[in-house]
CSV table of C-alpha atoms and ligand atoms in Angstrom, one decimal:
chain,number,residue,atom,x,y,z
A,1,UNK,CA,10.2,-42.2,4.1
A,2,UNK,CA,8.4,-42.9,1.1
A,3,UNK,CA,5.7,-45.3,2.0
A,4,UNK,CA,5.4,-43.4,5.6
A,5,UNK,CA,4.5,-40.1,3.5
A,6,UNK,CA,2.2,-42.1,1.2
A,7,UNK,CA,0.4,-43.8,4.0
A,8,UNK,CA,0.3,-40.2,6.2
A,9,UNK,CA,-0.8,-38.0,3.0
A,10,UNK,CA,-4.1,-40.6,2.9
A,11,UNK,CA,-4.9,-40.2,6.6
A,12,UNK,CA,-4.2,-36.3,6.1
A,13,UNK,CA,-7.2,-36.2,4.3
A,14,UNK,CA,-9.3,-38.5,5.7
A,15,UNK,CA,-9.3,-36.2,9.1
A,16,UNK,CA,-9.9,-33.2,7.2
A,17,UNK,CA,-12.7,-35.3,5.2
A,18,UNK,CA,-14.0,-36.2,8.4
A,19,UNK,CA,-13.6,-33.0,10.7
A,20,UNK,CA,-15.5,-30.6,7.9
A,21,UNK,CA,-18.3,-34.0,8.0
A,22,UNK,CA,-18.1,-33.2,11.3
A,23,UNK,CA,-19.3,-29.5,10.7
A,24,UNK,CA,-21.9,-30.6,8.5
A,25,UNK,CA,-20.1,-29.8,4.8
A,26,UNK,CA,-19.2,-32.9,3.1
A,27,UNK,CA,-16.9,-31.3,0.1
A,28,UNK,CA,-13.9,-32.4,-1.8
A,29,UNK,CA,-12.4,-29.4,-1.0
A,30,UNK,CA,-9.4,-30.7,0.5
A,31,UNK,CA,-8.9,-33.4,-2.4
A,32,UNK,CA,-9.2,-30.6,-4.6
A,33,UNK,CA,-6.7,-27.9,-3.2
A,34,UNK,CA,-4.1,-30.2,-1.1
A,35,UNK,CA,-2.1,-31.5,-3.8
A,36,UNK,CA,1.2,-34.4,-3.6
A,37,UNK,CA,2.5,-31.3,-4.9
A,38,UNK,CA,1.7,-28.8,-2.6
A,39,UNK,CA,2.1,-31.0,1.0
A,40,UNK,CA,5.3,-32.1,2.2
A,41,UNK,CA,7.2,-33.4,5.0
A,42,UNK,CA,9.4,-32.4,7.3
A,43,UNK,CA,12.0,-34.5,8.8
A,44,UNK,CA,13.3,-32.4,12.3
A,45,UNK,CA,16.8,-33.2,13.8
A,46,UNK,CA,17.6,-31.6,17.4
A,47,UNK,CA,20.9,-32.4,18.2
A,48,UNK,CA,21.4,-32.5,22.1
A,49,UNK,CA,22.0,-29.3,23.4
A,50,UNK,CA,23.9,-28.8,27.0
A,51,UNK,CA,21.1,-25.9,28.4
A,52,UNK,CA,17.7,-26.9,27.3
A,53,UNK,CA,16.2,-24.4,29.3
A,54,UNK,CA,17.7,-21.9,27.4
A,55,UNK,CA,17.6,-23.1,23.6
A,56,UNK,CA,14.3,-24.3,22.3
A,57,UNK,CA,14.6,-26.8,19.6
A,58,UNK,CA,11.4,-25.1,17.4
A,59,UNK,CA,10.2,-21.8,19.1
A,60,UNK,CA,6.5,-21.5,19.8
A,61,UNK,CA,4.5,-21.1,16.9
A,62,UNK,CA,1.3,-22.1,15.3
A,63,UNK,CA,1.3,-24.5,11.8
A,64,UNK,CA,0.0,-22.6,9.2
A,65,UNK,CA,-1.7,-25.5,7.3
A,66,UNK,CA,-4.8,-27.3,7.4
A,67,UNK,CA,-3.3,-29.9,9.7
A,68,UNK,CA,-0.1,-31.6,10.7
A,69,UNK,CA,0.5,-35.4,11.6
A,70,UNK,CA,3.3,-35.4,14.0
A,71,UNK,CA,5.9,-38.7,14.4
A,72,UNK,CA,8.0,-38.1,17.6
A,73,UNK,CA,10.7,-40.6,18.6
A,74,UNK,CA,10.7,-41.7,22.1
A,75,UNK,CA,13.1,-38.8,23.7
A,76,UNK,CA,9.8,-36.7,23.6
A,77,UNK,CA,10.1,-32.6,23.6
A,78,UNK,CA,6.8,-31.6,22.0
A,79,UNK,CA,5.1,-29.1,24.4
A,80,UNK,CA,1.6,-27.6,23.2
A,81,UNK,CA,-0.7,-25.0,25.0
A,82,UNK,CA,-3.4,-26.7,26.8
A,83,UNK,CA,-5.9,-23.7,29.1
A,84,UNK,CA,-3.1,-21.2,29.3
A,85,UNK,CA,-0.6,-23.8,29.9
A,86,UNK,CA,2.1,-25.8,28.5
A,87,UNK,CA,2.1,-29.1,28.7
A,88,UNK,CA,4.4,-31.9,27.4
A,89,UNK,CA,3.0,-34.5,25.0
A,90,UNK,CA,4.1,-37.9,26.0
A,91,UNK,CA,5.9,-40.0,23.3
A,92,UNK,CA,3.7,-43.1,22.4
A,93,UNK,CA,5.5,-45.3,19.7
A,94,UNK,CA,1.6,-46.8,19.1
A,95,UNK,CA,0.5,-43.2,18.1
A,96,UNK,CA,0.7,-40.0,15.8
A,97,UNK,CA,-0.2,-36.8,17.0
A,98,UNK,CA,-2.6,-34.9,15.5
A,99,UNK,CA,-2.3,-30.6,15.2
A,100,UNK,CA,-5.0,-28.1,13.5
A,101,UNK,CA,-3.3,-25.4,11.8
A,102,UNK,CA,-4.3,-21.5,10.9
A,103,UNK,CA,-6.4,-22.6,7.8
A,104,UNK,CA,-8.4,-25.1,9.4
A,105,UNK,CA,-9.0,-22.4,11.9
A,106,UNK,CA,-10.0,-19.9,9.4
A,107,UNK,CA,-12.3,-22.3,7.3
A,108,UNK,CA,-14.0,-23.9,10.5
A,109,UNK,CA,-15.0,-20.2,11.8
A,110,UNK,CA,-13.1,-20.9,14.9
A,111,UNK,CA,-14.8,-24.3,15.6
A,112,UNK,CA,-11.4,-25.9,15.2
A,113,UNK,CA,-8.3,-24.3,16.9
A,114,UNK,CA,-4.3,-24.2,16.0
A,115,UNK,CA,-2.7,-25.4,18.7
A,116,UNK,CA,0.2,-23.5,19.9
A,117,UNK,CA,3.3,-25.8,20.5
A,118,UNK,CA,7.1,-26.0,20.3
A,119,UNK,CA,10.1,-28.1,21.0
A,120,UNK,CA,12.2,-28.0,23.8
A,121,UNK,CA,15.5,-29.6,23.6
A,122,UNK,CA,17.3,-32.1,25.6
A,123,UNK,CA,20.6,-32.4,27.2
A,124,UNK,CA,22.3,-35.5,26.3
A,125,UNK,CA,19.9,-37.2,24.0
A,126,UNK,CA,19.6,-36.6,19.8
A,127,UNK,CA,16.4,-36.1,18.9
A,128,UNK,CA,14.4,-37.3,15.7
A,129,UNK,CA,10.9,-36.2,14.3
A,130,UNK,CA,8.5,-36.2,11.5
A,131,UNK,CA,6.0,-33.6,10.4
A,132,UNK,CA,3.3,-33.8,7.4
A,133,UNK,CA,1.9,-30.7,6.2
A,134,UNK,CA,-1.5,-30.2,4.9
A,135,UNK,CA,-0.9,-27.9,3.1
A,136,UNK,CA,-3.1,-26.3,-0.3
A,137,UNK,CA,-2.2,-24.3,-3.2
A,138,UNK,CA,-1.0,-21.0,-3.4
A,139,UNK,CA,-4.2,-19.7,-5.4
A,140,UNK,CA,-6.4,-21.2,-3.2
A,141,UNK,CA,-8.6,-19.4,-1.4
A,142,UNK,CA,-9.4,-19.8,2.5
A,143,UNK,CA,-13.0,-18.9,3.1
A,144,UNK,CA,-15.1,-19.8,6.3
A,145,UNK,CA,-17.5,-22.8,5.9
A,146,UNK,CA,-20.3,-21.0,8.2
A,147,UNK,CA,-21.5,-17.2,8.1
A,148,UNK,CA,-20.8,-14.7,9.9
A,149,UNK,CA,-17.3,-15.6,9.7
A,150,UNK,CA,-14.9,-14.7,11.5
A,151,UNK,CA,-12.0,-13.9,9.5
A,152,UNK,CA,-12.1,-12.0,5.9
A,153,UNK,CA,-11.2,-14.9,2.9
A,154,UNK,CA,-7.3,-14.7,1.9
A,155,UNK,CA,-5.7,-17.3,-0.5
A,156,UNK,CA,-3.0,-19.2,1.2
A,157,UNK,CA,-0.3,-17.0,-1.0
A,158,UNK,CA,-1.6,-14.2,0.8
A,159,UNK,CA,-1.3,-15.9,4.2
A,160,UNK,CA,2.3,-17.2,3.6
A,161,UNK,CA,3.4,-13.4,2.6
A,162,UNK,CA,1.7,-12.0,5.4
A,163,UNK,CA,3.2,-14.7,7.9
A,164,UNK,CA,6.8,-13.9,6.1
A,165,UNK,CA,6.4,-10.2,6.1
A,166,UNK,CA,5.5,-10.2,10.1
A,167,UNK,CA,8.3,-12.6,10.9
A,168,UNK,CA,10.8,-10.5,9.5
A,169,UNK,CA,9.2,-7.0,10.4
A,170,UNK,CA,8.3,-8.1,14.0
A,171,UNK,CA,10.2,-11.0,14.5
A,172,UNK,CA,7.7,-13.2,15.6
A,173,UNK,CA,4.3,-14.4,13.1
A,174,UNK,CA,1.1,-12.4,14.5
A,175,UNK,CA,-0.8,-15.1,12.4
A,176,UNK,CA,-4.8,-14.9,11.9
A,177,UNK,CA,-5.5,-12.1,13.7
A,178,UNK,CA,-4.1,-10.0,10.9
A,179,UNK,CA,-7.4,-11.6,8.7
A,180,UNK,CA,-9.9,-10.8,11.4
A,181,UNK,CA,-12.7,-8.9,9.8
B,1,OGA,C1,6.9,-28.5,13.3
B,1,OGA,C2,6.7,-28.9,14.7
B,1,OGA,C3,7.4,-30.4,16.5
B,1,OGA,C4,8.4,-31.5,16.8
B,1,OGA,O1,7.7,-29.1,12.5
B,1,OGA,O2,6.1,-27.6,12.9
B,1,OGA,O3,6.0,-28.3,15.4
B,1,OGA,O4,8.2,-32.1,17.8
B,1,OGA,N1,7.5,-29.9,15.1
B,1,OGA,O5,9.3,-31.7,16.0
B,2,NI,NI1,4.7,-27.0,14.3
């Protein structure tokens, strides 16, 4: 786990490097704020479970980080939301899967979008993955790269109460919208 999480936080921020290059700001802004400290990983189990269609093994949801860099073991489950629908991403041992999350979303302007996604369970088979967060500081602040931006500027403490405060209040996370300006 160690060397995978050394070797994953390096092409973390290489993408993010190269996605805001890709938007015309070359900053260390994602050096700067996305700490060892403040990314982690997240090692999923979904045991099998006898009525998939009924039990999902992570419910719908959006990451809220910069990005994620998915490892999925070959009994596959990862669905994401591709034009309206859902659509099962296809275990490849050869590659990693790559998802935006809510603050990319908020500092592109909406250039970049979090991908909605989940994990479905399966009947018979155990199921193994591995998630890396992008993830800043509490104090930092989100603030779109380009003007007029969509969303007003909230540090990621503010997201993460917000996101916590919906969840328990509504059940479900309502997510950016709740920044909108
Ligand atoms: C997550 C996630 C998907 C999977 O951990 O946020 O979306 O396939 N995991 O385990
Ligand atoms: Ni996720």
């Amino acid at each position: 786990m160690e060397p995978f999480a050394t070797k994953v936080a390096i092409l973390a921020q290489k993408l993010a490097e190269i996605l805001a290059e890709k938007l015309g700001h070359k900053s260390s802004f994602f050096q700067e704020s996305c700490l060892p400290s403040t990314c982690y990983l997240r090692l999923n189990r979904y045991p099998p479970c006898p009525i998939p269609s009924d039990i999902y093994g992570l419910m719908p949801h959006t990451d809220s980080d910069f990005l994620t860099i998915l490892h999925q073991d070959q009994v596959g489950g990862l669905q994401l939301v591709k034009d309206g629908q859902w659509i099962a991403v296809k275990p490849n041992p050869e590659a990693l899967v790559i998802n935006i999350g809510d603050l990319f979303q908020a500092w592109s302007n909406d250039c970049y979008k979090s991908v909605k996604h989940c994990a479905v369970t399966h009947p018979t088979k155990e199921r193994f993955s591995a998630a890396y967060f992008l993830c800043p500081s509490y104090e930092t602040v989100i603030e779109s790269c380009s003007m007029p931006s969509v969303y007003r500027k909230f540090s990621f403490r503010e997201y993460r109460q917000k996101v916590q405060e919906d969840v328990q209040l509504h059940g479900y996370k309502v997510g950016l919208s709740r920044f909108l300006v």
